[in-house]
PDB file of C-alpha atoms in Angstrom:
ATOM      1  CA  MET A 269      15.450 -18.813   0.690  1.00 45.00           C
ATOM      2  CA  GLU A 270      15.816 -15.688   2.838  1.00 53.00           C
ATOM      3  CA  THR A 271      19.091 -15.226   4.715  1.00 60.00           C
ATOM      4  CA  GLU A 272      19.684 -13.339   7.947  1.00 61.00           C
ATOM      5  CA  HIS A 273      21.082 -10.437   5.921  1.00 64.00           C
ATOM      6  CA  SER A 274      18.213 -10.204   3.411  1.00 79.00           C
ATOM      7  CA  PRO A 275      15.873  -7.179   3.293  1.00 79.00           C
ATOM      8  CA  LEU A 276      12.993  -9.361   4.471  1.00 84.00           C
ATOM      9  CA  ALA A 277      14.998 -10.568   7.482  1.00 86.00           C
ATOM     10  CA  ALA A 278      15.922  -6.962   8.310  1.00 84.00           C
ATOM     11  CA  ARG A 279      12.258  -5.973   8.225  1.00 86.00           C
ATOM     12  CA  ALA A 280      11.425  -8.923  10.493  1.00 89.00           C
ATOM     13  CA  ARG A 281      14.022  -7.750  13.039  1.00 90.00           C
ATOM     14  CA  ILE A 282      12.473  -4.272  13.059  1.00 91.00           C
ATOM     15  CA  HIS A 283       8.998  -5.699  13.561  1.00 93.00           C
ATOM     16  CA  ALA A 284      10.309  -7.889  16.390  1.00 92.00           C
ATOM     17  CA  ALA A 285      12.003  -4.921  18.046  1.00 93.00           C
ATOM     18  CA  LEU A 286       8.772  -2.934  17.898  1.00 94.00           C
ATOM     19  CA  GLY A 287       6.764  -5.858  19.275  1.00 94.00           C
ATOM     20  CA  ASP A 288       7.383  -4.851  22.887  1.00 95.00           C
ATOM     21  CA  PRO A 289       5.213  -2.032  24.346  1.00 96.00           C
ATOM     22  CA  ALA A 290       8.164  -0.482  26.181  1.00 96.00           C
ATOM     23  CA  ARG A 291      10.301  -0.343  23.046  1.00 96.00           C
ATOM     24  CA  LEU A 292       7.409   1.084  21.057  1.00 95.00           C
ATOM     25  CA  ALA A 293       7.028   3.752  23.756  1.00 96.00           C
ATOM     26  CA  ILE A 294      10.718   4.653  23.393  1.00 96.00           C
ATOM     27  CA  VAL A 295      10.316   4.974  19.617  1.00 95.00           C
ATOM     28  CA  ASP A 296       7.254   7.175  20.166  1.00 94.00           C
ATOM     29  CA  ALA A 297       9.243   9.342  22.573  1.00 94.00           C
ATOM     30  CA  LEU A 298      12.000   9.807  19.983  1.00 94.00           C
ATOM     31  CA  THR A 299       9.700  10.507  17.042  1.00 90.00           C
ATOM     32  CA  LEU A 300       9.823  14.293  17.367  1.00 87.00           C
ATOM     33  CA  GLY A 301      13.090  14.820  19.207  1.00 92.00           C
ATOM     34  CA  ASP A 302      16.276  13.290  20.618  1.00 94.00           C
ATOM     35  CA  ALA A 303      16.741  12.304  24.268  1.00 94.00           C
ATOM     36  CA  SER A 304      19.308  10.789  26.575  1.00 94.00           C
ATOM     37  CA  PRO A 305      18.622   7.359  28.104  1.00 95.00           C
ATOM     38  CA  GLY A 306      18.136   9.061  31.474  1.00 95.00           C
ATOM     39  CA  GLU A 307      15.572  11.436  30.003  1.00 95.00           C
ATOM     40  CA  ILE A 308      13.756   8.493  28.441  1.00 96.00           C
ATOM     41  CA  ALA A 309      13.749   6.668  31.785  1.00 96.00           C
ATOM     42  CA  ARG A 310      12.221   9.661  33.564  1.00 96.00           C
ATOM     43  CA  ALA A 311       9.680  10.373  30.828  1.00 95.00           C
ATOM     44  CA  LEU A 312       8.478   6.782  30.713  1.00 96.00           C
ATOM     45  CA  ASP A 313       8.952   6.026  34.432  1.00 96.00           C
ATOM     46  CA  MET A 314      11.155   3.088  33.525  1.00 96.00           C
ATOM     47  CA  PRO A 315      14.245   1.737  35.364  1.00 96.00           C
ATOM     48  CA  THR A 316      17.466   2.825  33.661  1.00 95.00           C
ATOM     49  CA  ASN A 317      18.726  -0.749  33.316  1.00 96.00           C
ATOM     50  CA  LEU A 318      15.520  -1.694  31.472  1.00 97.00           C
ATOM     51  CA  VAL A 319      15.874   1.353  29.207  1.00 96.00           C
ATOM     52  CA  ALA A 320      19.442   0.267  28.421  1.00 96.00           C
ATOM     53  CA  HIS A 321      18.235  -3.206  27.455  1.00 97.00           C
ATOM     54  CA  HIS A 322      15.479  -1.915  25.190  1.00 97.00           C
ATOM     55  CA  VAL A 323      17.732   0.693  23.601  1.00 97.00           C
ATOM     56  CA  LYS A 324      20.251  -2.019  22.729  1.00 96.00           C
ATOM     57  CA  VAL A 325      17.537  -4.044  20.998  1.00 96.00           C
ATOM     58  CA  LEU A 326      16.355  -0.968  19.082  1.00 96.00           C
ATOM     59  CA  THR A 327      19.931  -0.071  18.153  1.00 96.00           C
ATOM     60  CA  ASP A 328      20.700  -3.599  16.934  1.00 94.00           C
ATOM     61  CA  ALA A 329      17.581  -3.437  14.748  1.00 93.00           C
ATOM     62  CA  GLY A 330      18.750  -0.146  13.232  1.00 93.00           C
ATOM     63  CA  LEU A 331      15.907   1.895  14.696  1.00 95.00           C
ATOM     64  CA  VAL A 332      17.948   4.047  17.065  1.00 96.00           C
ATOM     65  CA  ALA A 333      21.399   5.611  16.862  1.00 95.00           C
ATOM     66  CA  ARG A 334      23.564   7.045  19.646  1.00 93.00           C
ATOM     67  CA  GLY A 335      25.437  10.317  19.478  1.00 92.00           C
ATOM     68  CA  ARG A 336      27.837  11.941  21.937  1.00 92.00           C
ATOM     69  CA  SER A 337      26.770  15.295  23.400  1.00 89.00           C
ATOM     70  CA  GLU A 338      28.784  18.239  22.113  1.00 88.00           C
ATOM     71  CA  GLY A 339      28.267  19.831  25.545  1.00 88.00           C
ATOM     72  CA  ASP A 340      28.733  17.252  28.289  1.00 86.00           C
ATOM     73  CA  ARG A 341      30.882  14.691  26.485  1.00 84.00           C
ATOM     74  CA  ARG A 342      29.929  12.034  29.031  1.00 87.00           C
ATOM     75  CA  ARG A 343      26.309  12.128  27.919  1.00 90.00           C
ATOM     76  CA  THR A 344      24.827  10.378  24.890  1.00 94.00           C
ATOM     77  CA  TYR A 345      21.652  11.186  23.029  1.00 95.00           C
ATOM     78  CA  LEU A 346      19.401   8.740  21.256  1.00 95.00           C
ATOM     79  CA  ARG A 347      18.146   9.578  17.781  1.00 95.00           C
ATOM     80  CA  LEU A 348      15.424   7.790  15.836  1.00 94.00           C
ATOM     81  CA  GLN A 349      16.380   6.446  12.402  1.00 92.00           C
ATOM     82  CA  PRO A 350      13.317   7.193  10.228  1.00 88.00           C
ATOM     83  CA  ALA A 351      14.687   5.210   7.279  1.00 86.00           C
ATOM     84  CA  ALA A 352      14.361   2.030   9.340  1.00 87.00           C
ATOM     85  CA  LEU A 353      10.666   2.682   9.868  1.00 84.00           C
ATOM     86  CA  SER A 354      10.261   3.400   6.166  1.00 80.00           C
ATOM     87  CA  ALA A 355      11.828   0.018   5.438  1.00 78.00           C
ATOM     88  CA  LEU A 356       8.843  -1.674   7.078  1.00 79.00           C
ATOM     89  CA  ALA A 357       6.828  -1.052   3.931  1.00 75.00           C
ATOM     90  CA  PRO A 358       6.857  -3.830   1.320  1.00 73.00           C
ATOM     91  CA  PRO A 359       9.360  -3.342  -1.505  1.00 75.00           C
ATOM     92  CA  PRO A 360       8.045  -1.239  -4.403  1.00 78.00           C
ATOM     93  CA  LEU A 361       6.828  -2.730  -7.639  1.00 82.00           C
ATOM     94  CA  THR A 362       9.338  -2.150 -10.420  1.00 80.00           C
ATOM     95  CA  GLY A 363       8.910  -1.641 -14.137  1.00 79.00           C
ATOM     96  CA  VAL A 364       5.308  -0.438 -13.892  1.00 85.00           C
ATOM     97  CA  HIS A 365       4.499   1.524 -17.058  1.00 88.00           C
ATOM     98  CA  ARG A 366       0.724   1.115 -17.183  1.00 95.00           C
ATOM     99  CA  VAL A 367      -1.842  -0.347 -14.805  1.00 96.00           C
ATOM    100  CA  VAL A 368      -4.775  -2.240 -16.333  1.00 97.00           C
ATOM    101  CA  PHE A 369      -7.748  -3.131 -14.138  1.00 98.00           C
ATOM    102  CA  VAL A 370      -9.749  -6.172 -15.232  1.00 97.00           C
ATOM    103  CA  CYS A 371     -13.129  -7.565 -14.216  1.00 97.00           C
ATOM    104  CA  THR A 372     -15.696  -9.734 -15.965  1.00 96.00           C
ATOM    105  CA  HIS A 373     -17.909  -7.227 -17.784  1.00 97.00           C
ATOM    106  CA  ASN A 374     -15.742  -4.091 -17.594  1.00 97.00           C
ATOM    107  CA  SER A 375     -18.898  -2.289 -16.546  1.00 97.00           C
ATOM    108  CA  ALA A 376     -18.275  -1.266 -12.930  1.00 97.00           C
ATOM    109  CA  ARG A 377     -15.312  -2.238 -10.736  1.00 98.00           C
ATOM    110  CA  SER A 378     -12.556  -2.121 -13.373  1.00 98.00           C
ATOM    111  CA  GLN A 379     -13.909   1.159 -14.748  1.00 98.00           C
ATOM    112  CA  LEU A 380     -14.016   2.773 -11.311  1.00 98.00           C
ATOM    113  CA  ALA A 381     -10.551   1.456 -10.425  1.00 98.00           C
ATOM    114  CA  ALA A 382      -9.001   2.885 -13.600  1.00 97.00           C
ATOM    115  CA  ALA A 383     -10.674   6.245 -13.030  1.00 97.00           C
ATOM    116  CA  LEU A 384      -9.461   6.292  -9.422  1.00 97.00           C
ATOM    117  CA  TRP A 385      -5.934   5.392 -10.510  1.00 96.00           C
ATOM    118  CA  LYS A 386      -5.909   8.192 -13.083  1.00 95.00           C
ATOM    119  CA  ARG A 387      -7.010  10.731 -10.494  1.00 95.00           C
ATOM    120  CA  ARG A 388      -4.676   9.432  -7.771  1.00 94.00           C
ATOM    121  CA  THR A 389      -1.517   9.165  -9.885  1.00 93.00           C
ATOM    122  CA  ASP A 390      -2.193  10.832 -13.252  1.00 87.00           C
ATOM    123  CA  GLY A 391      -0.518   7.694 -14.585  1.00 88.00           C
ATOM    124  CA  ASP A 392      -1.223   5.647 -17.675  1.00 94.00           C
ATOM    125  CA  THR A 393      -4.116   3.261 -17.039  1.00 96.00           C
ATOM    126  CA  ALA A 394      -6.858   1.275 -18.743  1.00 96.00           C
ATOM    127  CA  SER A 395      -9.616  -1.179 -17.940  1.00 97.00           C
ATOM    128  CA  ALA A 396     -10.970  -4.278 -19.653  1.00 97.00           C
ATOM    129  CA  GLY A 397     -13.213  -7.289 -19.186  1.00 97.00           C
ATOM    130  CA  THR A 398     -13.106 -10.995 -19.905  1.00 96.00           C
ATOM    131  CA  ARG A 399     -16.690 -10.757 -21.238  1.00 96.00           C
ATOM    132  CA  PRO A 400     -17.265  -7.028 -21.711  1.00 96.00           C
ATOM    133  CA  ALA A 401     -20.749  -5.555 -21.568  1.00 96.00           C
ATOM    134  CA  PRO A 402     -21.968  -3.126 -24.241  1.00 95.00           C
ATOM    135  CA  ARG A 403     -21.720  -0.183 -21.851  1.00 95.00           C
ATOM    136  CA  VAL A 404     -20.865   0.814 -18.301  1.00 97.00           C
ATOM    137  CA  HIS A 405     -23.500   0.094 -15.663  1.00 97.00           C
ATOM    138  CA  PRO A 406     -25.648   3.195 -14.956  1.00 97.00           C
ATOM    139  CA  ARG A 407     -25.023   2.993 -11.214  1.00 97.00           C
ATOM    140  CA  ALA A 408     -21.252   2.941 -11.851  1.00 97.00           C
ATOM    141  CA  VAL A 409     -21.658   6.070 -13.972  1.00 97.00           C
ATOM    142  CA  ALA A 410     -23.706   7.642 -11.178  1.00 97.00           C
ATOM    143  CA  VAL A 411     -21.210   6.854  -8.416  1.00 97.00           C
ATOM    144  CA  ALA A 412     -18.381   8.156 -10.618  1.00 97.00           C
ATOM    145  CA  HIS A 413     -20.331  11.376 -11.141  1.00 97.00           C
ATOM    146  CA  ARG A 414     -20.908  11.751  -7.384  1.00 97.00           C
ATOM    147  CA  HIS A 415     -17.169  11.486  -6.759  1.00 97.00           C
ATOM    148  CA  ALA A 416     -16.109  13.616  -9.743  1.00 96.00           C
ATOM    149  CA  LEU A 417     -14.462  10.751 -11.605  1.00 95.00           C
ATOM    150  CA  ASP A 418     -13.988  10.855 -15.357  1.00 88.00           C
ATOM    151  CA  LEU A 419     -15.724   7.755 -16.736  1.00 90.00           C
ATOM    152  CA  ASP A 420     -16.838   7.036 -20.317  1.00 89.00           C
ATOM    153  CA  PRO A 421     -20.208   5.183 -20.176  1.00 90.00           C
ATOM    154  CA  THR A 422     -19.615   3.501 -23.566  1.00 88.00           C
ATOM    155  CA  GLY A 423     -15.919   2.685 -23.202  1.00 90.00           C
ATOM    156  CA  THR A 424     -15.843  -1.057 -22.500  1.00 96.00           C
ATOM    157  CA  ALA A 425     -13.217  -3.378 -24.006  1.00 96.00           C
ATOM    158  CA  HIS A 426     -11.952  -6.973 -24.043  1.00 97.00           C
ATOM    159  CA  VAL A 427      -8.709  -7.894 -22.314  1.00 96.00           C
ATOM    160  CA  ASP A 428      -7.242  -9.242 -25.562  1.00 95.00           C
ATOM    161  CA  ASP A 429      -7.620  -5.812 -27.161  1.00 96.00           C
ATOM    162  CA  VAL A 430      -6.170  -3.852 -24.252  1.00 96.00           C
ATOM    163  CA  VAL A 431      -3.495  -5.692 -22.267  1.00 95.00           C
ATOM    164  CA  ARG A 432       0.160  -5.393 -23.327  1.00 93.00           C
ATOM    165  CA  ASP A 433       3.102  -7.492 -22.192  1.00 90.00           C
ATOM    166  CA  ASP A 434       4.520  -4.814 -19.881  1.00 90.00           C
ATOM    167  CA  ASP A 435       1.225  -3.898 -18.153  1.00 93.00           C
ATOM    168  CA  LEU A 436       0.608  -4.398 -14.464  1.00 94.00           C
ATOM    169  CA  VAL A 437      -2.683  -6.298 -14.616  1.00 95.00           C
ATOM    170  CA  VAL A 438      -4.922  -6.082 -11.543  1.00 96.00           C
ATOM    171  CA  ALA A 439      -7.972  -8.351 -11.404  1.00 96.00           C
ATOM    172  CA  VAL A 440     -10.626  -6.563  -9.369  1.00 96.00           C
ATOM    173  CA  CYS A 441     -13.036  -9.498  -9.282  1.00 94.00           C
ATOM    174  CA  ASP A 442     -12.687 -13.171  -8.403  1.00 94.00           C
ATOM    175  CA  ASN A 443     -14.048 -14.454 -11.716  1.00 94.00           C
ATOM    176  CA  ALA A 444     -11.507 -12.550 -13.814  1.00 94.00           C
ATOM    177  CA  HIS A 445      -8.695 -13.632 -11.507  1.00 94.00           C
ATOM    178  CA  GLU A 446      -9.673 -17.283 -11.857  1.00 94.00           C
ATOM    179  CA  GLU A 447     -10.427 -17.158 -15.596  1.00 92.00           C
ATOM    180  CA  LEU A 448      -7.225 -15.445 -16.720  1.00 92.00           C
ATOM    181  CA  THR A 449      -4.812 -18.371 -16.759  1.00 86.00           C
ATOM    182  CA  GLY A 450      -3.367 -17.881 -20.263  1.00 82.00           C
ATOM    183  CA  PRO A 451      -0.936 -15.253 -21.574  1.00 83.00           C
ATOM    184  CA  VAL A 452      -2.867 -12.494 -19.778  1.00 82.00           C
ATOM    185  CA  ARG A 453      -2.383 -13.293 -16.119  1.00 84.00           C
ATOM    186  CA  PRO A 454      -3.135 -10.827 -13.288  1.00 85.00           C
ATOM    187  CA  ARG A 455      -0.161  -9.897 -11.159  1.00 89.00           C
ATOM    188  CA  LEU A 456      -2.443  -8.655  -8.387  1.00 93.00           C
ATOM    189  CA  HIS A 457      -5.929  -9.714  -7.275  1.00 95.00           C
ATOM    190  CA  TRP A 458      -8.436  -7.515  -5.440  1.00 96.00           C
ATOM    191  CA  SER A 459     -11.432  -9.528  -4.244  1.00 95.00           C
ATOM    192  CA  VAL A 460     -13.972  -6.701  -4.491  1.00 95.00           C
ATOM    193  CA  PRO A 461     -17.624  -7.845  -4.200  1.00 95.00           C
ATOM    194  CA  ASP A 462     -19.670  -7.316  -7.354  1.00 96.00           C
ATOM    195  CA  PRO A 463     -22.035  -4.365  -6.787  1.00 97.00           C
ATOM    196  CA  VAL A 464     -24.112  -5.344  -9.815  1.00 96.00           C
ATOM    197  CA  ARG A 465     -25.341  -8.471  -8.002  1.00 95.00           C
ATOM    198  CA  VAL A 466     -26.941  -6.288  -5.326  1.00 96.00           C
ATOM    199  CA  ASP A 467     -27.676  -3.390  -7.711  1.00 96.00           C
ATOM    200  CA  THR A 468     -28.146  -0.653  -5.131  1.00 97.00           C
ATOM    201  CA  ASP A 469     -26.468   2.715  -4.739  1.00 96.00           C
ATOM    202  CA  GLU A 470     -25.094   1.498  -1.392  1.00 98.00           C
ATOM    203  CA  ALA A 471     -23.406  -1.499  -3.029  1.00 98.00           C
ATOM    204  CA  PHE A 472     -21.757   0.697  -5.636  1.00 98.00           C
ATOM    205  CA  GLU A 473     -20.629   3.169  -2.981  1.00 98.00           C
ATOM    206  CA  ALA A 474     -19.122   0.267  -1.015  1.00 97.00           C
ATOM    207  CA  ALA A 475     -17.267  -0.936  -4.110  1.00 98.00           C
ATOM    208  CA  TYR A 476     -16.027   2.598  -4.769  1.00 98.00           C
ATOM    209  CA  ALA A 477     -14.727   2.939  -1.193  1.00 97.00           C
ATOM    210  CA  ASP A 478     -13.019  -0.466  -1.329  1.00 96.00           C
ATOM    211  CA  LEU A 479     -11.319   0.350  -4.638  1.00 98.00           C
ATOM    212  CA  ALA A 480     -10.291   3.836  -3.506  1.00 97.00           C
ATOM    213  CA  ASP A 481      -8.589   2.383  -0.424  1.00 95.00           C
ATOM    214  CA  ARG A 482      -6.760  -0.233  -2.502  1.00 95.00           C
ATOM    215  CA  VAL A 483      -5.659   2.308  -5.107  1.00 96.00           C
ATOM    216  CA  ASP A 484      -4.269   4.515  -2.325  1.00 93.00           C
ATOM    217  CA  ARG A 485      -2.255   1.546  -1.026  1.00 89.00           C
ATOM    218  CA  LEU A 486      -0.962   0.489  -4.435  1.00 92.00           C
ATOM    219  CA  ALA A 487       0.007   3.933  -5.715  1.00 91.00           C
ATOM    220  CA  PRO A 488       3.079   4.455  -3.470  1.00 86.00           C
ATOM    221  CA  ALA A 489       4.336   0.918  -4.208  1.00 85.00           C
ATOM    222  CA  ALA A 490       4.147   1.547  -7.951  1.00 84.00           C
ATOM    223  CA  SER A 491       5.545   5.081  -7.797  1.00 67.00           C
ATOM    224  CA  SER A 492       9.116   3.956  -8.521  1.00 48.00           C
ATOM    225  CA  GLY A 493       8.033   2.686 -11.911  1.00 45.00           C
ATOM    226  CA  ASP A 494       7.136   4.830 -14.882  1.00 47.00           C
ATOM    227  CA  THR A 495       3.376   5.125 -14.521  1.00 41.00           C
ATOM    228  CA  ARG A 496       3.042   8.002 -16.970  1.00 42.00           C
TER     229      ARG A 496
END
């Protein structure tokens, strides 16, 4: 159970502090430079007593710090704490040595995801299927070619021959996610629609875009692990 001092509770306090438009405006005003409460009040056309209230909330949440002016010692300046904003991101995944993307036939989505991961991170990656096809789907090869991805059209494999105990397994289709209930169990699930069902260039482009966006989101979270 989370306590009031846990990292999750701290993130919740930051989100709550930013949930007011006036406080978000103060944070925006401090993003590129420091300011006194009076300067904030004038810039935002806000009563000074209301600024004081919002600044206290932001300070209690760890978003803003006060510092005494080295010139006029009676004046204080407010400074944004960027580390607090960085803490809003979910905690990173630890112990990631290799990422393995899994789908049913290992002929489209898992292949594209692994190729995207390799290009995005240059990390160790692989792909596999629960019922692998003899080769990669021609439209997957074509979309990879259009986006300059390195993809072997004959390189399909079964999960049992690929996945190791320390892999981060990502199921990129619903069937694989639901089928893998034994020793090989996906840690993450991406519900990417199967482009093979539609079998058009547009469907494969949509799958590519979906996977590229998800890879971009996962890469920073896995960066603390050894992905090489």
